[in-house]
PDB file of C-alpha atoms in Angstrom:
ATOM      1  CA  MET A   1      24.430  45.062-175.890  1.00 40.00           C
ATOM      2  CA  ALA A   2      24.414  42.593-173.007  1.00 47.00           C
ATOM      3  CA  MET A   3      21.741  42.771-170.323  1.00 46.00           C
ATOM      4  CA  PRO A   4      23.189  43.630-166.877  1.00 47.00           C
ATOM      5  CA  SER A   5      22.980  40.893-164.265  1.00 49.00           C
ATOM      6  CA  PRO A   6      19.958  40.885-161.897  1.00 49.00           C
ATOM      7  CA  ALA A   7      22.258  41.832-158.999  1.00 53.00           C
ATOM      8  CA  LYS A   8      23.546  44.886-160.903  1.00 54.00           C
ATOM      9  CA  LEU A   9      20.004  45.908-161.894  1.00 48.00           C
ATOM     10  CA  GLU A  10      18.823  45.627-158.283  1.00 52.00           C
ATOM     11  CA  LYS A  11      21.686  47.865-157.189  1.00 55.00           C
ATOM     12  CA  LEU A  12      20.829  50.438-159.875  1.00 54.00           C
ATOM     13  CA  LEU A  13      17.098  50.386-159.081  1.00 53.00           C
ATOM     14  CA  ALA A  14      17.363  50.350-155.271  1.00 54.00           C
ATOM     15  CA  PRO A  15      17.208  54.128-154.754  1.00 52.00           C
ATOM     16  CA  TYR A  16      14.211  54.458-157.094  1.00 51.00           C
ATOM     17  CA  ALA A  17      12.129  51.517-155.852  1.00 49.00           C
ATOM     18  CA  GLY A  18      13.069  51.841-152.188  1.00 46.00           C
ATOM     19  CA  ALA A  19      12.075  55.513-152.081  1.00 46.00           C
ATOM     20  CA  ARG A  20       8.580  54.519-153.196  1.00 47.00           C
ATOM     21  CA  GLY A  21       8.189  51.724-150.663  1.00 48.00           C
ATOM     22  CA  LEU A  22       8.214  49.014-153.329  1.00 49.00           C
ATOM     23  CA  PRO A  23      10.092  45.742-152.878  1.00 47.00           C
ATOM     24  CA  ILE A  24      13.457  45.824-154.601  1.00 45.00           C
ATOM     25  CA  ARG A  25      13.524  42.778-156.828  1.00 46.00           C
ATOM     26  CA  VAL A  26      14.458  42.440-160.445  1.00 47.00           C
ATOM     27  CA  TRP A  27      11.942  40.183-162.086  1.00 43.00           C
ATOM     28  CA  GLY A  28      13.936  39.606-165.219  1.00 45.00           C
ATOM     29  CA  VAL A  29      12.018  40.246-168.391  1.00 53.00           C
ATOM     30  CA  ASP A  30       8.617  41.705-167.496  1.00 77.00           C
ATOM     31  CA  ALA A  31       7.117  39.783-164.583  1.00 83.00           C
ATOM     32  CA  GLY A  32       4.226  42.232-164.808  1.00 86.00           C
ATOM     33  CA  ALA A  33       2.278  44.150-162.211  1.00 87.00           C
ATOM     34  CA  VAL A  34      -1.330  45.003-161.436  1.00 90.00           C
ATOM     35  CA  TYR A  35      -2.464  48.257-159.859  1.00 88.00           C
ATOM     36  CA  VAL A  36      -5.867  48.231-158.147  1.00 88.00           C
ATOM     37  CA  LEU A  37      -7.052  51.761-157.455  1.00 82.00           C
ATOM     38  CA  PRO A  38      -9.985  52.532-155.180  1.00 77.00           C
ATOM     39  CA  GLY A  39     -13.149  53.665-156.884  1.00 74.00           C
ATOM     40  CA  GLY A  40     -15.433  56.485-155.930  1.00 70.00           C
ATOM     41  CA  SER A  41     -14.372  59.914-154.792  1.00 60.00           C
ATOM     42  CA  ALA A  42     -10.835  58.795-153.814  1.00 60.00           C
ATOM     43  CA  LEU A  43      -9.997  58.009-157.448  1.00 62.00           C
ATOM     44  CA  PHE A  44     -11.979  60.807-159.041  1.00 63.00           C
ATOM     45  CA  ASP A  45     -10.646  63.621-156.906  1.00 63.00           C
ATOM     46  CA  PRO A  46     -10.906  66.714-159.162  1.00 69.00           C
ATOM     47  CA  THR A  47      -7.599  68.033-157.815  1.00 71.00           C
ATOM     48  CA  ARG A  48      -5.804  64.891-159.022  1.00 64.00           C
ATOM     49  CA  ARG A  49      -6.513  64.499-162.734  1.00 66.00           C
ATOM     50  CA  VAL A  50      -3.649  62.078-163.382  1.00 72.00           C
ATOM     51  CA  VAL A  51      -2.686  59.147-161.167  1.00 73.00           C
ATOM     52  CA  ASP A  52       1.081  58.607-161.323  1.00 75.00           C
ATOM     53  CA  LEU A  53       1.663  54.861-160.937  1.00 76.00           C
ATOM     54  CA  ALA A  54       5.304  55.506-160.047  1.00 78.00           C
ATOM     55  CA  SER A  55       3.900  56.760-156.740  1.00 78.00           C
ATOM     56  CA  PRO A  56       0.401  55.259-156.475  1.00 80.00           C
ATOM     57  CA  PRO A  57      -2.113  56.507-153.897  1.00 79.00           C
ATOM     58  CA  ALA A  58      -1.651  55.005-150.418  1.00 82.00           C
ATOM     59  CA  GLU A  59      -5.004  53.213-150.684  1.00 84.00           C
ATOM     60  CA  ALA A  60      -3.998  51.410-153.926  1.00 86.00           C
ATOM     61  CA  ALA A  61      -3.043  47.728-154.033  1.00 90.00           C
ATOM     62  CA  VAL A  62       0.077  46.999-156.112  1.00 90.00           C
ATOM     63  CA  ILE A  63       0.526  43.349-157.068  1.00 92.00           C
ATOM     64  CA  LEU A  64       3.932  42.364-158.476  1.00 89.00           C
ATOM     65  CA  GLY A  65       4.141  39.325-160.758  1.00 89.00           C
ATOM     66  CA  PRO A  66       5.802  36.170-159.409  1.00 87.00           C
ATOM     67  CA  THR A  67       7.965  34.998-162.324  1.00 82.00           C
ATOM     68  CA  ALA A  68      10.281  36.464-164.919  1.00 77.00           C
ATOM     69  CA  GLY A  69       8.543  36.895-168.238  1.00 77.00           C
ATOM     70  CA  GLY A  70       5.151  36.012-166.771  1.00 80.00           C
ATOM     71  CA  GLN A  71       3.551  39.295-167.738  1.00 86.00           C
ATOM     72  CA  ALA A  72       1.132  39.036-164.823  1.00 90.00           C
ATOM     73  CA  GLY A  73      -1.801  41.294-165.486  1.00 90.00           C
ATOM     74  CA  GLY A  74      -1.961  40.719-169.226  1.00 90.00           C
ATOM     75  CA  ALA A  75      -5.518  39.566-168.579  1.00 93.00           C
ATOM     76  CA  LEU A  76      -7.716  40.414-165.584  1.00 94.00           C
ATOM     77  CA  ALA A  77     -11.146  39.646-164.159  1.00 94.00           C
ATOM     78  CA  ALA A  78     -12.853  40.373-160.860  1.00 93.00           C
ATOM     79  CA  ALA A  79     -15.700  38.382-159.324  1.00 93.00           C
ATOM     80  CA  ASP A  80     -16.455  36.353-156.216  1.00 91.00           C
ATOM     81  CA  VAL A  81     -14.974  33.009-157.337  1.00 91.00           C
ATOM     82  CA  ILE A  82     -14.099  31.853-153.810  1.00 87.00           C
ATOM     83  CA  GLY A  83     -17.608  32.385-152.461  1.00 83.00           C
ATOM     84  CA  GLY A  84     -16.759  34.771-149.647  1.00 83.00           C
ATOM     85  CA  SER A  85     -19.124  37.599-150.748  1.00 83.00           C
ATOM     86  CA  SER A  86     -16.243  39.851-151.853  1.00 88.00           C
ATOM     87  CA  ALA A  87     -14.805  40.259-155.343  1.00 92.00           C
ATOM     88  CA  ASP A  88     -11.633  38.241-155.911  1.00 93.00           C
ATOM     89  CA  LEU A  89      -9.003  39.191-158.499  1.00 94.00           C
ATOM     90  CA  VAL A  90      -8.188  36.727-161.308  1.00 95.00           C
ATOM     91  CA  ILE A  91      -4.840  37.479-162.995  1.00 94.00           C
ATOM     92  CA  GLY A  92      -3.563  35.909-166.197  1.00 93.00           C
ATOM     93  CA  ALA A  93       0.211  35.452-166.597  1.00 90.00           C
ATOM     94  CA  ALA A  94       0.372  33.640-169.913  1.00 87.00           C
ATOM     95  CA  THR A  95       4.038  33.842-170.790  1.00 83.00           C
ATOM     96  CA  ASN A  96       5.882  32.755-167.644  1.00 72.00           C
ATOM     97  CA  LEU A  97       9.404  31.745-168.595  1.00 65.00           C
ATOM     98  CA  PRO A  98      11.010  29.437-169.530  1.00 66.00           C
ATOM     99  CA  SER A  99       8.167  27.092-170.530  1.00 77.00           C
ATOM    100  CA  ARG A 100       5.381  29.559-171.337  1.00 82.00           C
ATOM    101  CA  ALA A 101       2.858  27.080-169.944  1.00 86.00           C
ATOM    102  CA  GLY A 102       1.055  30.043-168.396  1.00 88.00           C
ATOM    103  CA  THR A 103      -0.483  30.664-165.013  1.00 88.00           C
ATOM    104  CA  VAL A 104      -3.773  31.929-163.625  1.00 91.00           C
ATOM    105  CA  LEU A 105      -3.543  33.515-160.181  1.00 92.00           C
ATOM    106  CA  VAL A 106      -6.527  34.126-157.893  1.00 93.00           C
ATOM    107  CA  LEU A 107      -6.202  36.654-155.074  1.00 93.00           C
ATOM    108  CA  GLU A 108      -8.913  36.578-152.443  1.00 91.00           C
ATOM    109  CA  GLY A 109     -10.699  39.887-151.969  1.00 91.00           C
ATOM    110  CA  PRO A 110     -10.888  42.373-150.556  1.00 91.00           C
ATOM    111  CA  LEU A 111      -7.320  43.321-151.446  1.00 91.00           C
ATOM    112  CA  ALA A 112      -5.220  45.162-148.883  1.00 91.00           C
ATOM    113  CA  ALA A 113      -3.631  48.475-149.793  1.00 90.00           C
ATOM    114  CA  GLY A 114       0.117  48.486-150.399  1.00 89.00           C
ATOM    115  CA  ALA A 115       2.565  46.339-152.340  1.00 89.00           C
ATOM    116  CA  ARG A 116       2.272  42.540-152.554  1.00 91.00           C
ATOM    117  CA  ASP A 117       5.092  40.635-154.223  1.00 90.00           C
ATOM    118  CA  LEU A 118       3.646  37.326-155.429  1.00 91.00           C
ATOM    119  CA  ALA A 119       7.119  35.744-155.439  1.00 88.00           C
ATOM    120  CA  ALA A 120       7.315  36.253-151.665  1.00 90.00           C
ATOM    121  CA  GLN A 121       3.598  36.016-150.821  1.00 92.00           C
ATOM    122  CA  PRO A 122       1.957  33.705-153.398  1.00 90.00           C
ATOM    123  CA  ALA A 123      -1.589  34.038-154.634  1.00 91.00           C
ATOM    124  CA  GLU A 124      -4.286  32.132-152.743  1.00 90.00           C
ATOM    125  CA  CYS A 125      -4.858  29.971-155.812  1.00 88.00           C
ATOM    126  CA  VAL A 126      -2.325  29.229-158.560  1.00 88.00           C
ATOM    127  CA  LEU A 127      -3.420  27.312-161.667  1.00 86.00           C
ATOM    128  CA  GLU A 128      -0.545  26.193-163.905  1.00 85.00           C
ATOM    129  CA  GLY A 129      -0.768  25.486-167.620  1.00 84.00           C
ATOM    130  CA  PRO A 130      -0.652  21.776-168.433  1.00 83.00           C
ATOM    131  CA  ALA A 131       2.347  21.879-170.805  1.00 85.00           C
ATOM    132  CA  ALA A 132       4.979  24.131-172.350  1.00 86.00           C
ATOM    133  CA  ALA A 133       3.700  26.811-174.760  1.00 87.00           C
ATOM    134  CA  ASP A 134       0.048  26.395-173.671  1.00 88.00           C
ATOM    135  CA  ARG A 135      -0.073  30.057-172.474  1.00 90.00           C
ATOM    136  CA  LEU A 136      -2.857  29.450-169.952  1.00 90.00           C
ATOM    137  CA  GLY A 137      -4.156  32.819-168.794  1.00 91.00           C
ATOM    138  CA  ALA A 138      -3.745  34.671-172.092  1.00 92.00           C
ATOM    139  CA  ALA A 139      -7.415  35.525-171.555  1.00 94.00           C
ATOM    140  CA  VAL A 140      -9.362  35.265-168.310  1.00 94.00           C
ATOM    141  CA  ALA A 141     -12.941  35.979-167.357  1.00 94.00           C
ATOM    142  CA  ALA A 142     -15.237  35.248-164.452  1.00 94.00           C
ATOM    143  CA  GLY A 143     -18.954  34.610-164.447  1.00 92.00           C
ATOM    144  CA  ASP A 144     -21.557  32.107-163.347  1.00 91.00           C
ATOM    145  CA  VAL A 145     -21.270  29.623-166.216  1.00 89.00           C
ATOM    146  CA  ASP A 146     -22.874  26.638-164.447  1.00 89.00           C
ATOM    147  CA  GLY A 147     -25.810  28.532-162.899  1.00 90.00           C
ATOM    148  CA  ASP A 148     -25.017  27.760-159.241  1.00 87.00           C
ATOM    149  CA  GLY A 149     -24.942  31.421-158.170  1.00 87.00           C
ATOM    150  CA  VAL A 150     -21.127  31.603-157.746  1.00 87.00           C
ATOM    151  CA  ALA A 151     -18.775  33.003-160.390  1.00 92.00           C
ATOM    152  CA  ASP A 152     -16.526  30.509-162.182  1.00 91.00           C
ATOM    153  CA  VAL A 153     -13.008  31.120-163.569  1.00 92.00           C
ATOM    154  CA  ILE A 154     -12.685  30.934-167.344  1.00 92.00           C
ATOM    155  CA  ALA A 155      -9.145  30.841-168.757  1.00 91.00           C
ATOM    156  CA  GLY A 156      -7.928  30.658-172.323  1.00 91.00           C
ATOM    157  CA  ALA A 157      -4.915  28.626-173.414  1.00 90.00           C
ATOM    158  CA  PRO A 158      -4.245  29.559-177.057  1.00 92.00           C
ATOM    159  CA  GLY A 159      -1.364  27.093-177.335  1.00 90.00           C
ATOM    160  CA  LEU A 160      -3.907  24.325-176.791  1.00 87.00           C
ATOM    161  CA  GLN A 161      -6.661  26.125-178.685  1.00 90.00           C
ATOM    162  CA  SER A 162      -8.718  25.545-175.539  1.00 88.00           C
ATOM    163  CA  VAL A 163     -10.707  27.297-172.858  1.00 88.00           C
ATOM    164  CA  PHE A 164     -10.770  25.944-169.305  1.00 87.00           C
ATOM    165  CA  VAL A 165     -13.622  26.505-166.859  1.00 88.00           C
ATOM    166  CA  LEU A 166     -12.964  26.013-163.152  1.00 86.00           C
ATOM    167  CA  ALA A 167     -16.152  25.938-161.136  1.00 85.00           C
ATOM    168  CA  GLY A 168     -16.504  28.660-158.514  1.00 83.00           C
ATOM    169  CA  ARG A 169     -16.362  28.245-154.743  1.00 81.00           C
ATOM    170  CA  LEU A 170     -12.608  27.701-154.977  1.00 78.00           C
ATOM    171  CA  ASP A 171     -10.943  26.586-151.790  1.00 74.00           C
ATOM    172  CA  PRO A 172      -8.048  29.040-151.414  1.00 67.00           C
ATOM    173  CA  VAL A 173      -5.958  26.454-149.536  1.00 65.00           C
ATOM    174  CA  SER A 174      -6.085  23.605-152.044  1.00 66.00           C
ATOM    175  CA  CYS A 175      -7.252  25.566-155.070  1.00 69.00           C
ATOM    176  CA  ALA A 176      -9.817  22.839-155.569  1.00 54.00           C
ATOM    177  CA  LEU A 177     -13.564  23.060-155.655  1.00 44.00           C
ATOM    178  CA  ALA A 178     -14.828  23.596-152.122  1.00 45.00           C
ATOM    179  CA  GLN A 179     -17.888  21.677-151.018  1.00 42.00           C
ATOM    180  CA  PRO A 180     -21.057  23.807-151.023  1.00 42.00           C
ATOM    181  CA  GLY A 181     -22.068  24.903-147.532  1.00 39.00           C
TER     182      GLY A 181
END
């Protein structure tokens, strides 16, 4: 059975996605998505035992993956890697098509409620895998590896059998190490 064209899929999905306030875009094969739900009493409301992600709470952040096949959200971490005193979100998208080089996306916190399509509004920091089939971002973590008091980004690339560490205090404009203040 042939896969319908993206234009046909968008037409079929428009009533469903549009009614929920989500951007209508067909990502191809699993671009991925991340749902960030607020903690505390808003999430653990005893009258709402199940959170339906088809219609997430208004205070939730919904992040839509940027590339077809990227599977954004396959790996996640949260820590202050930019150095702004708020937790940032580190998202692994290891299988972005067609090369499968992989991508690590860093979104500066705090995250705003509502939908954010990373194809239209890119992440503050985008780290691309060095070569095809590297799958950078298959695993991500964040923690102060170098002891400077700021969390660092740790990203696995199983295609290279390697782990990359990017020192914290990322500059969200250049995605390079910012100079300590």
